[in-house]
Amino acid sequence: MKKKQSLLCCAVIAAAVLAAAPVRAQFAKAEDAVKYRQAVYTVMANHMGRLAAMAKGERPFDAAAAQASARVIETMSHLPWEAFPAGSTSKGLKAEPWADAADYKARADRLQGETAKLPAAAASLETLRPQLGATGAACKNCHDKYRNI
Amino acid sequence: MKKKQSLLCCAVIAAAVLAAAPVRAQFAKAEDAVKYRQAVYTVMANHMGRLAAMAKGERPFDAAAAQASARVIETMSHLPWEAFPAGSTSKGLKAEPWADAADYKARADRLQGETAKLPAAAASLETLRPQLGATGAACKNCHDKYRNI
């Protein structure tokens, strides 16, 4: 029994170390992770705003600019997920992404699935509009649970 | 003479409007441009740091991770230049990028030339090291004139 407990304890520690390793490797402190993920979202939101302005007709449609923004959004959509180490709370978080890794990953995967289609869709206004909507819905799907805006 | 002055005046105004248009189109306020460009540099610096850690042997070399970081850096290197509208001073700026557009563009072009080679170079540690050095030198070339760090 003692041995079993000891093994279990080792497994728990090993799992915790493995889970923490990628975060520790990229970010020296939790504040660094917060700063990085907020920067990623700032860039992503700016380019979502550019596409939205074209989709709504507030700005003339420009396929090259739209596709460039779409590629930035796709790139950004892969970055923030490693930047939520346990305990890295920040203003606006209403749930802890690190508390349910499977749920959190499912929401990240959905976003990445939609952003992957965005550069091709951004070639015309007719295809941009629905794909921007689907991407925005994937953003919202995560914000609904994790973010106070 | 009066007509000539008036025409000249119109031309100056038109040039100013045209020059300001791309900035106004992307950023409602100068503070938005500052926030955006600082976010871009935060993401870029983070990934330069990841590559530097591998190049210096502080972290094991991982070709896939290195190439992913290199692609992020390349993408980021195209973004900040439109985000320096005239008068958008911020902490750390020691010269005004908008005051000498040709000089500033030459420095941006040099960086983009180097970051374009980074994803392929990041396939091995032997090719990553010199290309990361060249990229860092291109960063420094701009910081030397425009940034207090």
Tab-separated table of C-alpha atoms in Angstrom, chain B:
chain	number	residue	atom	x	y	z
B	1	MET	CA	0.775	84.055	-57.655
B	2	LYS	CA	-2.207	83.739	-55.399
B	3	LYS	CA	-3.505	80.856	-57.544
B	4	LYS	CA	-0.106	79.145	-57.434
B	5	GLN	CA	0.002	79.404	-53.659
B	6	SER	CA	-3.508	78.096	-53.435
B	7	LEU	CA	-2.676	75.119	-55.653
B	8	LEU	CA	0.461	74.422	-53.655
B	9	CYS	CA	-1.560	74.608	-50.489
B	10	CYS	CA	-4.089	72.118	-51.881
B	11	ALA	CA	-1.288	69.774	-52.937
B	12	VAL	CA	0.263	69.884	-49.483
B	13	ILE	CA	-3.076	69.167	-47.851
B	14	ALA	CA	-3.805	66.350	-50.313
B	15	ALA	CA	-0.391	64.790	-49.667
B	16	ALA	CA	-0.925	65.032	-45.920
B	17	VAL	CA	-4.356	63.444	-46.195
B	18	LEU	CA	-3.034	60.629	-48.374
B	19	ALA	CA	-0.103	60.017	-46.051
B	20	ALA	CA	-2.365	59.922	-43.023
B	21	ALA	CA	-5.069	57.790	-44.626
B	22	PRO	CA	-3.600	54.312	-44.076
B	23	VAL	CA	-2.980	55.104	-40.433
B	24	ARG	CA	-6.406	56.548	-39.907
B	25	ALA	CA	-7.932	53.555	-41.644
B	26	GLN	CA	-6.320	51.042	-39.266
B	27	PHE	CA	-6.160	52.998	-36.016
B	28	ALA	CA	-8.819	55.306	-34.655
B	29	LYS	CA	-6.379	56.979	-32.262
B	30	ALA	CA	-2.596	57.277	-31.946
B	31	GLU	CA	-2.830	55.281	-28.688
B	32	ASP	CA	-4.356	52.389	-30.641
B	33	ALA	CA	-1.366	52.415	-32.980
B	34	VAL	CA	1.047	52.470	-30.036
B	35	LYS	CA	-0.746	49.578	-28.326
B	36	TYR	CA	-0.764	47.562	-31.554
B	37	ARG	CA	2.902	48.096	-32.430
B	38	GLN	CA	3.995	47.337	-28.865
B	39	ALA	CA	1.958	44.115	-28.965
B	40	VAL	CA	3.644	43.139	-32.230
B	41	TYR	CA	7.097	43.743	-30.750
B	42	THR	CA	6.172	41.786	-27.592
B	43	VAL	CA	5.268	38.734	-29.675
B	44	MET	CA	8.338	39.134	-31.907
B	45	ALA	CA	10.718	39.556	-28.947
B	46	ASN	CA	9.293	36.498	-27.219
B	47	HIS	CA	9.983	34.303	-30.237
B	48	MET	CA	13.422	35.825	-30.825
B	49	GLY	CA	14.108	34.874	-27.214
B	50	ARG	CA	13.035	31.282	-27.850
B	51	LEU	CA	15.368	31.001	-30.826
B	52	ALA	CA	18.204	32.658	-28.911
B	53	ALA	CA	17.779	30.157	-26.070
B	54	MET	CA	18.191	27.301	-28.569
B	55	ALA	CA	21.084	28.983	-30.356
B	56	LYS	CA	22.907	29.466	-27.054
B	57	GLY	CA	22.215	25.918	-25.931
B	58	GLU	CA	20.071	27.055	-23.016
B	59	ARG	CA	17.233	24.985	-24.420
B	60	PRO	CA	17.416	21.800	-26.557
B	61	PHE	CA	17.147	22.497	-30.276
B	62	ASP	CA	13.728	21.546	-31.698
B	63	ALA	CA	13.480	22.155	-35.447
B	64	ALA	CA	9.669	22.230	-35.574
B	65	ALA	CA	9.420	24.687	-32.670
B	66	ALA	CA	12.249	26.786	-34.095
B	67	GLN	CA	10.617	26.985	-37.511
B	68	ALA	CA	7.241	27.845	-35.970
B	69	SER	CA	8.879	30.680	-34.021
B	70	ALA	CA	10.719	31.814	-37.148
B	71	ARG	CA	7.443	32.012	-39.063
B	72	VAL	CA	5.875	34.073	-36.292
B	73	ILE	CA	8.862	36.443	-36.383
B	74	GLU	CA	8.628	36.743	-40.160
B	75	THR	CA	4.902	37.535	-39.952
B	76	MET	CA	5.428	40.071	-37.177
B	77	SER	CA	8.226	41.835	-39.048
B	78	HIS	CA	5.686	43.073	-41.606
B	79	LEU	CA	3.233	44.598	-39.151
B	80	PRO	CA	4.514	47.480	-37.047
B	81	TRP	CA	5.588	49.938	-39.743
B	82	GLU	CA	2.139	51.329	-40.485
B	83	ALA	CA	1.622	51.853	-36.767
B	84	PHE	CA	3.828	54.917	-36.391
B	85	PRO	CA	1.491	57.760	-37.331
B	86	ALA	CA	3.055	61.204	-36.994
B	87	GLY	CA	3.064	62.284	-33.389
B	88	SER	CA	2.481	58.825	-31.917
B	89	THR	CA	5.308	59.097	-29.419
B	90	SER	CA	5.713	56.395	-26.814
B	91	LYS	CA	8.085	55.448	-24.035
B	92	GLY	CA	11.390	54.276	-25.437
B	93	LEU	CA	11.279	56.128	-28.766
B	94	LYS	CA	14.442	58.197	-29.118
B	95	ALA	CA	13.778	59.425	-32.668
B	96	GLU	CA	10.620	59.819	-34.731
B	97	PRO	CA	10.198	57.092	-37.356
B	98	TRP	CA	7.688	59.274	-39.208
B	99	ALA	CA	10.237	62.082	-39.632
B	100	ASP	CA	12.374	60.275	-42.235
B	101	ALA	CA	10.227	57.776	-44.105
B	102	ALA	CA	12.988	56.640	-46.470
B	103	ASP	CA	15.463	55.860	-43.697
B	104	TYR	CA	12.825	54.128	-41.687
B	105	LYS	CA	11.621	52.045	-44.639
B	106	ALA	CA	15.192	50.994	-45.442
B	107	ARG	CA	15.601	49.674	-41.896
B	108	ALA	CA	12.230	47.884	-42.037
B	109	ASP	CA	13.147	46.367	-45.419
B	110	ARG	CA	16.434	45.070	-44.036
B	111	LEU	CA	14.644	43.350	-41.167
B	112	GLN	CA	12.071	41.794	-43.489
B	113	GLY	CA	14.853	40.593	-45.774
B	114	GLU	CA	16.467	38.761	-42.879
B	115	THR	CA	13.281	37.361	-41.336
B	116	ALA	CA	12.301	35.939	-44.732
B	117	LYS	CA	15.342	33.639	-44.502
B	118	LEU	CA	14.719	32.622	-40.906
B	119	PRO	CA	12.137	29.796	-41.295
B	120	ALA	CA	14.358	27.783	-43.651
B	121	ALA	CA	17.456	28.537	-41.585
B	122	ALA	CA	15.712	27.314	-38.428
B	123	ALA	CA	15.704	23.750	-39.777
B	124	SER	CA	19.099	23.132	-38.170
B	125	LEU	CA	21.089	24.698	-35.368
B	126	GLU	CA	24.054	25.270	-37.694
B	127	THR	CA	22.003	27.397	-40.107
B	128	LEU	CA	19.836	28.980	-37.406
B	129	ARG	CA	22.757	30.549	-35.539
B	130	PRO	CA	24.112	32.848	-38.289
B	131	GLN	CA	20.652	33.799	-39.581
B	132	LEU	CA	19.440	34.604	-36.081
B	133	GLY	CA	22.533	36.782	-35.709
B	134	ALA	CA	21.760	38.601	-38.969
B	135	THR	CA	18.139	39.081	-37.885
B	136	GLY	CA	19.191	40.394	-34.494
B	137	ALA	CA	21.580	42.817	-36.202
B	138	ALA	CA	18.690	44.095	-38.331
B	139	CYS	CA	16.612	44.620	-35.164
B	140	LYS	CA	19.527	46.494	-33.607
B	141	ASN	CA	19.991	48.606	-36.747
B	142	CYS	CA	16.550	50.098	-36.134
B	143	HIS	CA	16.833	50.258	-32.335
B	144	ASP	CA	20.147	52.107	-32.628
B	145	LYS	CA	18.395	55.034	-34.224
B	146	TYR	CA	14.835	54.835	-32.951
B	147	ARG	CA	14.698	52.979	-29.670
B	148	ASN	CA	16.178	53.637	-26.229
B	149	ILE	CA	17.093	50.019	-25.479
